[in-house]
Coordinates of C-alpha atoms in Angstrom, one line a residue:
M115 CA 83.7 61.3 95.3
G116 CA 84.7 57.8 96.4
T117 CA 81.1 56.4 97.2
E118 CA 80.0 57.9 94.0
V119 CA 82.6 56.1 92.3
E120 CA 81.7 52.8 94.1
N121 CA 78.3 53.3 93.1
R122 CA 78.9 54.0 89.3
A123 CA 79.2 51.0 86.3
D124 CA 79.0 50.4 82.7
V125 CA 76.6 47.1 83.8
L126 CA 75.2 46.9 87.0
I127 CA 74.5 42.5 87.6
I128 CA 71.4 42.0 89.5
G129 CA 72.7 37.9 90.8
A130 CA 75.8 36.6 91.5
G131 CA 74.6 32.7 90.7
V132 CA 76.2 30.7 88.0
I133 CA 74.2 32.9 85.1
G134 CA 75.3 36.1 86.7
A135 CA 78.9 35.4 87.5
S136 CA 79.5 33.6 84.1
A137 CA 77.8 37.3 82.2
A138 CA 80.4 39.1 84.7
F139 CA 83.8 37.5 83.6
A140 CA 82.6 37.6 80.2
L141 CA 81.5 41.5 80.5
A142 CA 84.7 42.2 82.4
K143 CA 86.7 40.4 80.2
A144 CA 85.7 42.8 77.4
G145 CA 86.3 46.0 78.7
H146 CA 83.4 47.0 80.8
D147 CA 83.2 47.9 84.5
V148 CA 81.0 45.3 86.2
L149 CA 79.1 45.7 89.3
V150 CA 77.4 42.7 90.8
V151 CA 74.8 42.7 93.5
D152 CA 73.4 39.6 95.7
R153 CA 70.7 39.4 98.4
N154 CA 72.3 36.4 100.0
R155 CA 75.8 36.0 101.7
G156 CA 77.8 33.6 99.7
V157 CA 78.4 33.9 95.3
G158 CA 76.1 30.7 94.1
D159 CA 74.1 30.9 97.4
G160 CA 70.3 30.8 95.5
S161 CA 69.0 28.5 93.1
T162 CA 72.8 27.9 91.8
G163 CA 73.4 26.0 94.8
S164 CA 70.1 23.7 94.6
S165 CA 70.8 22.7 91.0
A166 CA 72.3 18.9 90.5
G167 CA 74.8 20.5 88.4
I168 CA 74.6 17.9 85.6
I169 CA 76.2 18.6 82.6
R170 CA 74.1 16.7 79.7
V171 CA 74.5 17.5 75.4
H172 CA 70.7 16.3 75.1
A173 CA 68.1 18.3 74.6
S174 CA 64.6 19.1 72.5
D175 CA 65.9 21.5 70.4
A176 CA 69.2 21.8 67.9
Q177 CA 70.4 25.1 69.2
S178 CA 70.1 24.2 72.8
S179 CA 71.9 20.5 72.5
A180 CA 75.1 22.9 70.6
L181 CA 75.0 25.2 73.3
A182 CA 75.5 22.2 75.4
A183 CA 78.3 20.6 73.3
D184 CA 80.4 24.2 73.5
A185 CA 79.6 24.4 76.6
L186 CA 81.2 21.2 77.5
A187 CA 84.1 21.7 76.3
V188 CA 84.9 24.8 78.3
W189 CA 83.9 22.4 81.4
N190 CA 86.3 19.7 80.6
N191 CA 89.1 22.3 80.4
W192 CA 87.8 24.4 83.4
R193 CA 90.9 25.6 85.2
D194 CA 92.4 26.9 81.9
F195 CA 89.2 28.8 81.3
L196 CA 88.9 30.7 84.0
G197 CA 92.7 31.8 83.9
A198 CA 92.8 30.5 87.7
D199 CA 96.3 28.9 88.6
S200 CA 97.5 25.8 90.6
T201 CA 96.5 27.5 94.0
E202 CA 92.9 28.2 93.2
E203 CA 90.3 25.5 94.2
V204 CA 88.1 25.0 91.1
T205 CA 85.2 22.4 90.8
R206 CA 85.7 19.1 89.1
F207 CA 83.7 17.8 86.1
V208 CA 83.0 14.2 86.3
R209 CA 82.2 12.5 83.3
C210 CA 79.4 9.4 84.0
G211 CA 77.2 9.4 80.6
S212 CA 73.7 10.3 80.4
L213 CA 71.3 7.2 79.6
I214 CA 67.7 8.5 78.2
L215 CA 65.0 6.0 78.7
D216 CA 62.9 5.8 75.5
A217 CA 59.7 6.6 77.5
G218 CA 57.3 6.5 74.2
N219 CA 56.4 10.2 74.8
G220 CA 58.4 11.0 72.1
F221 CA 61.2 13.0 73.5
V222 CA 64.1 10.3 72.7
D223 CA 62.9 11.1 69.1
R224 CA 63.4 14.4 69.1
A225 CA 66.2 14.5 71.2
A226 CA 68.1 11.9 68.6
A227 CA 67.1 14.8 66.3
A228 CA 68.2 17.8 67.6
M229 CA 71.7 15.9 68.2
R230 CA 71.7 14.9 64.7
A231 CA 71.1 18.5 63.6
A232 CA 73.8 20.0 66.2
E233 CA 76.6 17.4 64.9
V234 CA 76.7 15.9 68.6
S235 CA 77.5 12.2 68.8
F236 CA 75.3 10.0 70.9
E237 CA 74.2 6.1 70.4
E238 CA 71.3 4.2 70.3
W239 CA 71.1 1.4 72.4
S240 CA 68.6 -1.7 72.3
L241 CA 67.5 -3.1 75.7
D242 CA 69.9 -5.7 75.3
E243 CA 73.0 -3.3 75.3
M244 CA 71.5 -1.4 78.4
S245 CA 71.0 -4.6 80.5
D246 CA 74.3 -5.3 79.7
H247 CA 76.0 -2.0 80.4
F248 CA 73.9 -1.7 83.5
P249 CA 72.4 -4.8 84.8
Y250 CA 71.3 -3.6 88.2
F251 CA 68.6 -1.3 86.8
D252 CA 65.0 -3.3 86.4
F253 CA 63.9 -2.0 82.2
H254 CA 60.5 -3.0 82.4
R255 CA 57.7 -0.3 81.8
F256 CA 56.5 1.1 85.1
G257 CA 54.5 3.8 83.2
P258 CA 52.5 6.0 83.2
P259 CA 53.9 7.8 86.8
R260 CA 51.4 7.3 89.2
P261 CA 50.9 8.1 92.5
V262 CA 52.4 5.5 95.0
D263 CA 48.5 5.2 96.7
D264 CA 47.4 4.2 93.4
D265 CA 46.9 0.5 93.3
E266 CA 48.2 0.4 89.8
F267 CA 51.7 2.2 91.2
W268 CA 52.9 -1.8 92.6
S269 CA 51.4 -3.8 89.6
D270 CA 53.5 -6.4 88.0
P271 CA 54.7 -4.7 85.0
T272 CA 54.6 -7.4 81.4
E273 CA 56.4 -4.8 78.9
L274 CA 60.3 -3.7 78.5
L275 CA 61.1 -0.3 77.7
P276 CA 62.5 -0.7 74.0
G277 CA 65.5 0.7 74.5
A278 CA 67.3 4.1 75.4
L279 CA 69.7 7.2 73.9
Y280 CA 73.4 6.7 76.0
T281 CA 75.9 10.0 75.5
P282 CA 79.2 9.0 76.8
Q283 CA 80.2 12.6 77.2
S284 CA 77.7 14.2 79.8
G285 CA 78.2 14.0 83.7
Y286 CA 78.1 16.2 86.4
V287 CA 79.4 19.3 88.6
G288 CA 79.8 17.7 92.6
D289 CA 79.7 21.4 93.6
P290 CA 77.6 24.1 91.7
T291 CA 78.6 26.7 94.2
L292 CA 82.5 26.0 93.8
A293 CA 81.3 26.7 89.8
A294 CA 79.8 30.0 90.4
V295 CA 82.6 31.3 93.1
N296 CA 84.9 30.0 90.4
L297 CA 83.4 32.1 87.6
M298 CA 83.4 35.2 89.8
H299 CA 87.0 35.2 91.4
A300 CA 87.8 35.4 87.5
A301 CA 85.6 38.1 86.7
Q302 CA 87.0 39.8 89.7
R303 CA 90.6 39.4 87.8
E304 CA 88.9 40.7 85.2
G305 CA 87.9 44.3 87.7
A306 CA 84.6 43.5 88.6
R307 CA 83.3 44.5 91.6
L308 CA 81.0 42.5 94.0
R309 CA 78.1 43.6 96.6
R310 CA 77.4 40.8 98.7
S311 CA 74.4 41.2 101.5
A312 CA 72.7 43.6 98.9
T313 CA 69.2 43.3 98.0
V314 CA 67.6 45.5 95.6
A315 CA 64.8 47.2 96.3
R316 CA 63.6 48.3 93.0
I317 CA 65.1 49.1 89.8
D318 CA 65.2 52.8 88.7
L319 CA 64.3 54.4 85.6
E320 CA 64.1 57.7 84.0
G321 CA 61.4 57.7 81.2
A322 CA 61.8 54.8 79.3
R323 CA 65.2 54.3 80.7
A324 CA 66.6 52.4 83.2
V325 CA 69.5 54.0 84.6
G326 CA 70.4 51.0 87.9
A327 CA 68.4 50.2 91.0
T328 CA 68.4 51.3 94.8
L329 CA 69.1 48.9 97.5
A330 CA 67.2 48.0 101.0
D331 CA 69.8 50.4 102.6
G332 CA 69.0 53.4 100.2
S333 CA 71.9 53.2 98.3
R334 CA 71.7 54.4 94.9
L335 CA 73.5 52.7 92.2
R336 CA 74.1 53.9 88.5
A337 CA 74.9 51.9 85.2
D338 CA 74.0 52.3 81.9
A339 CA 72.9 48.5 81.7
V340 CA 70.9 46.7 84.2
L341 CA 70.8 42.5 83.9
V342 CA 68.6 41.1 85.6
A343 CA 70.1 37.6 86.3
A344 CA 68.6 36.9 90.2
G345 CA 66.7 33.6 89.7
P346 CA 63.4 32.9 91.6
H347 CA 63.5 36.9 92.4
S348 CA 63.8 38.2 88.6
D349 CA 60.6 38.2 87.4
S350 CA 58.9 40.0 90.9
L351 CA 62.6 42.8 90.8
V352 CA 61.2 43.6 86.4
S353 CA 57.4 43.6 86.7
A354 CA 57.4 45.7 89.3
I355 CA 58.1 48.5 86.9
G356 CA 56.2 47.2 84.4
G357 CA 59.4 45.6 82.5
T358 CA 57.7 42.4 81.8
S359 CA 54.2 43.3 80.2
D360 CA 55.1 42.1 76.7
F361 CA 56.3 39.1 77.7
R362 CA 54.9 36.6 75.6
V363 CA 55.9 33.2 77.8
R364 CA 55.2 32.8 81.4
T365 CA 57.7 31.8 84.0
R366 CA 57.4 30.2 87.5
R367 CA 58.8 29.1 90.8
I368 CA 59.6 25.9 91.1
R369 CA 59.9 24.7 94.5
E370 CA 62.6 21.8 93.8
E371 CA 63.8 19.0 95.6
L372 CA 67.4 17.2 95.4
L373 CA 67.4 14.0 97.2
H374 CA 69.8 11.8 98.2
V375 CA 69.9 7.9 98.3
P376 CA 72.5 6.0 99.4
A377 CA 73.6 2.9 96.3
P378 CA 72.7 -0.7 97.6
A379 CA 75.4 -3.1 98.8
G380 CA 77.8 -4.2 96.4
L381 CA 76.9 -1.1 93.7
D382 CA 79.5 1.0 93.1
L383 CA 78.1 4.5 91.3
A384 CA 82.0 5.7 91.3
L385 CA 82.5 3.1 88.3
Q386 CA 79.0 1.9 87.2
G387 CA 76.8 5.4 88.0
V388 CA 74.9 6.9 85.1
H389 CA 73.0 10.2 84.8
L390 CA 69.7 8.5 84.0
V391 CA 67.2 10.0 82.6
D392 CA 63.7 8.5 83.0
G393 CA 60.7 10.0 81.6
D394 CA 58.5 6.8 82.7
L395 CA 58.9 6.9 85.9
N396 CA 59.5 11.2 85.7
I397 CA 62.7 10.7 87.7
N398 CA 65.9 12.2 87.2
F399 CA 69.0 10.9 88.7
R400 CA 73.0 11.0 89.0
P401 CA 75.8 9.4 91.1
E402 CA 76.8 11.3 93.9
L403 CA 80.0 11.2 96.3
G404 CA 79.4 9.1 98.9
N405 CA 78.2 5.9 96.8
A406 CA 75.0 7.3 96.8
F407 CA 71.9 8.9 93.4
L408 CA 71.1 12.7 93.1
G409 CA 68.2 13.9 91.8
G410 CA 64.7 13.8 91.7
S411 CA 61.6 14.5 89.5
N412 CA 62.0 15.2 85.3
G413 CA 59.6 17.8 85.9
D414 CA 56.9 17.2 83.1
L415 CA 53.9 16.4 85.1
V416 CA 52.3 19.8 86.3
E417 CA 50.3 18.0 88.4
E418 CA 53.6 16.7 90.5
Q419 CA 55.0 20.7 90.4
T420 CA 54.8 22.8 93.3
V421 CA 54.3 26.8 92.0
V422 CA 55.4 29.1 94.4
E423 CA 54.3 32.7 94.0
D424 CA 56.2 34.5 96.9
P425 CA 60.2 33.4 96.2
D426 CA 61.1 34.3 99.8
E427 CA 58.1 32.3 101.2
F428 CA 58.2 28.7 100.8
D429 CA 59.6 25.1 102.9
P430 CA 63.0 24.6 102.7
L431 CA 62.9 21.2 103.9
T432 CA 62.0 18.2 102.5
T433 CA 59.0 16.4 102.4
A434 CA 57.3 12.8 103.2
D435 CA 55.4 12.7 99.8
V436 CA 58.1 13.8 97.5
W437 CA 60.7 11.3 99.3
E438 CA 58.2 8.6 99.3
R439 CA 57.0 9.2 95.8
T440 CA 60.7 9.9 94.2
T441 CA 62.8 6.8 96.1
L442 CA 60.1 4.3 95.5
R443 CA 59.8 5.4 91.7
L444 CA 63.9 4.7 91.8
A445 CA 63.0 1.5 93.9
R446 CA 61.0 0.0 90.8
R447 CA 63.9 0.8 88.4
V448 CA 66.8 0.0 91.3
P449 CA 65.2 -3.0 93.0
A450 CA 68.1 -3.6 95.7
L451 CA 67.9 -0.4 96.6
G452 CA 66.9 0.4 100.1
I453 CA 64.9 3.3 100.8
P454 CA 66.3 4.6 104.4
R455 CA 64.6 6.2 107.0
A456 CA 66.4 9.6 107.1
R457 CA 65.3 12.2 104.7
T458 CA 68.2 13.2 102.9
G459 CA 68.8 16.2 100.2
V460 CA 68.6 19.5 99.3
V461 CA 65.3 22.0 98.7
G462 CA 65.5 24.9 96.3
L463 CA 63.6 27.4 94.2
Y464 CA 63.5 27.3 90.3
D465 CA 63.0 29.9 88.0
A466 CA 61.5 28.6 84.7
A467 CA 59.6 29.2 81.8
E468 CA 56.9 27.2 81.2
D469 CA 58.4 25.9 77.9
W470 CA 61.7 24.8 79.9
L471 CA 63.8 27.5 77.7
P472 CA 65.5 30.1 78.9
I473 CA 64.9 34.2 78.5
Y474 CA 68.3 36.3 77.5
D475 CA 67.3 39.4 76.0
R476 CA 66.2 42.8 76.8
T477 CA 63.5 44.0 77.9
C478 CA 60.6 47.1 76.9
F479 CA 63.1 49.5 79.0
D480 CA 66.1 50.6 77.1
G481 CA 69.2 49.5 79.3
L482 CA 67.4 47.4 81.4
F483 CA 68.3 43.2 80.6
V484 CA 66.9 39.6 81.6
A485 CA 68.9 36.5 82.0
M486 CA 65.3 34.4 83.3
A487 CA 63.7 31.0 83.6
T488 CA 67.8 29.1 83.6
S489 CA 67.1 26.9 86.7
G490 CA 66.8 23.2 86.0
T491 CA 68.2 23.8 82.6
Q492 CA 70.5 25.7 82.3
F493 CA 74.0 25.1 84.7
K494 CA 75.0 23.4 82.0
T495 CA 75.4 26.3 79.3
A496 CA 76.4 28.5 82.4
P497 CA 80.3 29.3 80.7
I498 CA 79.1 29.9 77.2
V499 CA 75.7 32.0 78.1
G500 CA 78.2 34.7 79.5
E501 CA 79.5 35.2 76.4
L502 CA 75.9 35.5 74.7
L503 CA 74.7 37.7 77.4
R504 CA 77.5 40.3 76.6
H505 CA 76.0 40.0 72.7
V506 CA 72.7 40.7 74.3
V507 CA 73.9 43.7 76.3
E508 CA 76.5 44.7 73.9
T509 CA 74.7 44.8 70.7
A510 CA 71.4 46.6 72.1
L511 CA 73.3 49.2 73.9
D512 CA 74.7 50.2 70.0
G513 CA 71.5 50.0 69.2
R514 CA 70.9 47.1 67.2
D515 CA 68.5 44.2 67.1
H516 CA 70.3 41.5 68.8
T517 CA 67.9 38.5 68.0
A518 CA 68.8 40.1 63.9
E519 CA 72.9 39.4 64.4
P520 CA 74.2 35.8 65.7
F521 CA 76.0 35.3 68.5
V522 CA 79.2 33.2 67.3
A523 CA 80.4 31.1 70.3
P524 CA 84.1 32.4 71.0
T525 CA 85.2 28.9 72.0
S526 CA 84.0 27.1 69.1
G527 CA 82.7 29.3 66.3
R528 CA 79.5 28.2 66.3
S529 CA 76.8 30.6 65.1
Y530 CA 73.5 30.6 67.5
S531 CA 70.4 32.9 66.8
T532 CA 69.0 34.6 70.5
A533 CA 65.7 35.2 69.0
Q534 CA 65.0 31.1 70.2
F535 CA 65.5 33.0 74.0
S536 CA 63.2 36.4 73.3
R537 CA 61.0 37.1 75.7
L538 CA 58.9 37.8 72.7
R539 CA 58.8 34.2 71.7
D540 CA 55.5 32.2 71.1
P541 CA 56.2 29.4 73.7
H542 CA 57.3 26.4 71.9
K543 CA 55.1 23.2 72.0
G544 CA 55.8 20.1 73.6
Q545 CA 59.3 21.2 75.4
L546 CA 60.1 19.0 78.3
R547 CA 63.0 19.8 80.8
G548 CA 64.8 16.4 79.8

């Protein structure tokens, strides 16, 4: 009888990353019996652990910008949101601002329009203003981004970038894994249960309804609802039972290298650092502890993406080609930067949609839900996304269409349409990761 109770839940969540943990917290807090399983030994050991932890408010569309701003208010009051006492170690939000360079590709115009529509504050800086604030950057136009073996890579630029957007409220979380751990601890305080080192072999169906999952050790878990938030393993789990057959937007598994590059002598990034969004060179960096830059690709160039078919088979080590390309591009923007010989960084596998928007939706099977394509863009919104997923699950289980009923963020009272995150959407044109 004890094992039967342990293997039964209202909601089974597959994946204990930052999104799965946030959903567990929101659902448990609402009174649901929640069981979370994860293939890894630790919470947040998957894609969350290889996140840059950037908390930004700019986006290509108004709803994403507003959702990020609502989440930012939570990150600024993280301990209170969690209900954690003073003895618990919690991750810390570091405000550094985001500088989004005008690369001439239209992204800055779309981001500005989105933030205006979302009533998110930002500043429009001229070349002189950004040069005064960050004199260590060379604001020449080096793009379009080229391979380092292209003769044009080293050509002397003649144009200067016209300006940038600046969002002073943005920043980063230095320990993304700890953020997921914090959320899971909060969920457990509300009664959620967690099983680590528990690999799901398959999602179980009875007719057209998901009824649970079977683990690799043969254990059968039963639930009224199954939420798949397994990062790069989500697609294979759901597609194995035909659950992605009606998806209109494709997801990919992209190998991502985050590089750690020491700052040049005399530059104190704790005081002078900024989150740099550089579409001109296709790089994206933020300050890191130890007076270093941490970052990598913007993810906008298809030819520079490494798509992986099998999420269990990818090179976990930084590569010479990506290191050289990324650090040399950063050195063009920061002329005083020295390139260290030792390659240091983190390699992860991102689960991303072709339009860089997540999928928060039910599937063609009753009781089966997904939080997919969240890597690389949704860490910042995770605290609010947990509540959004609660709305999706509860509404669908009640027999209603969640896309027809707005989600109201409990922290701000702002309304959102979940249709933007539907599996049935047409991919958004021109959407960049940002």
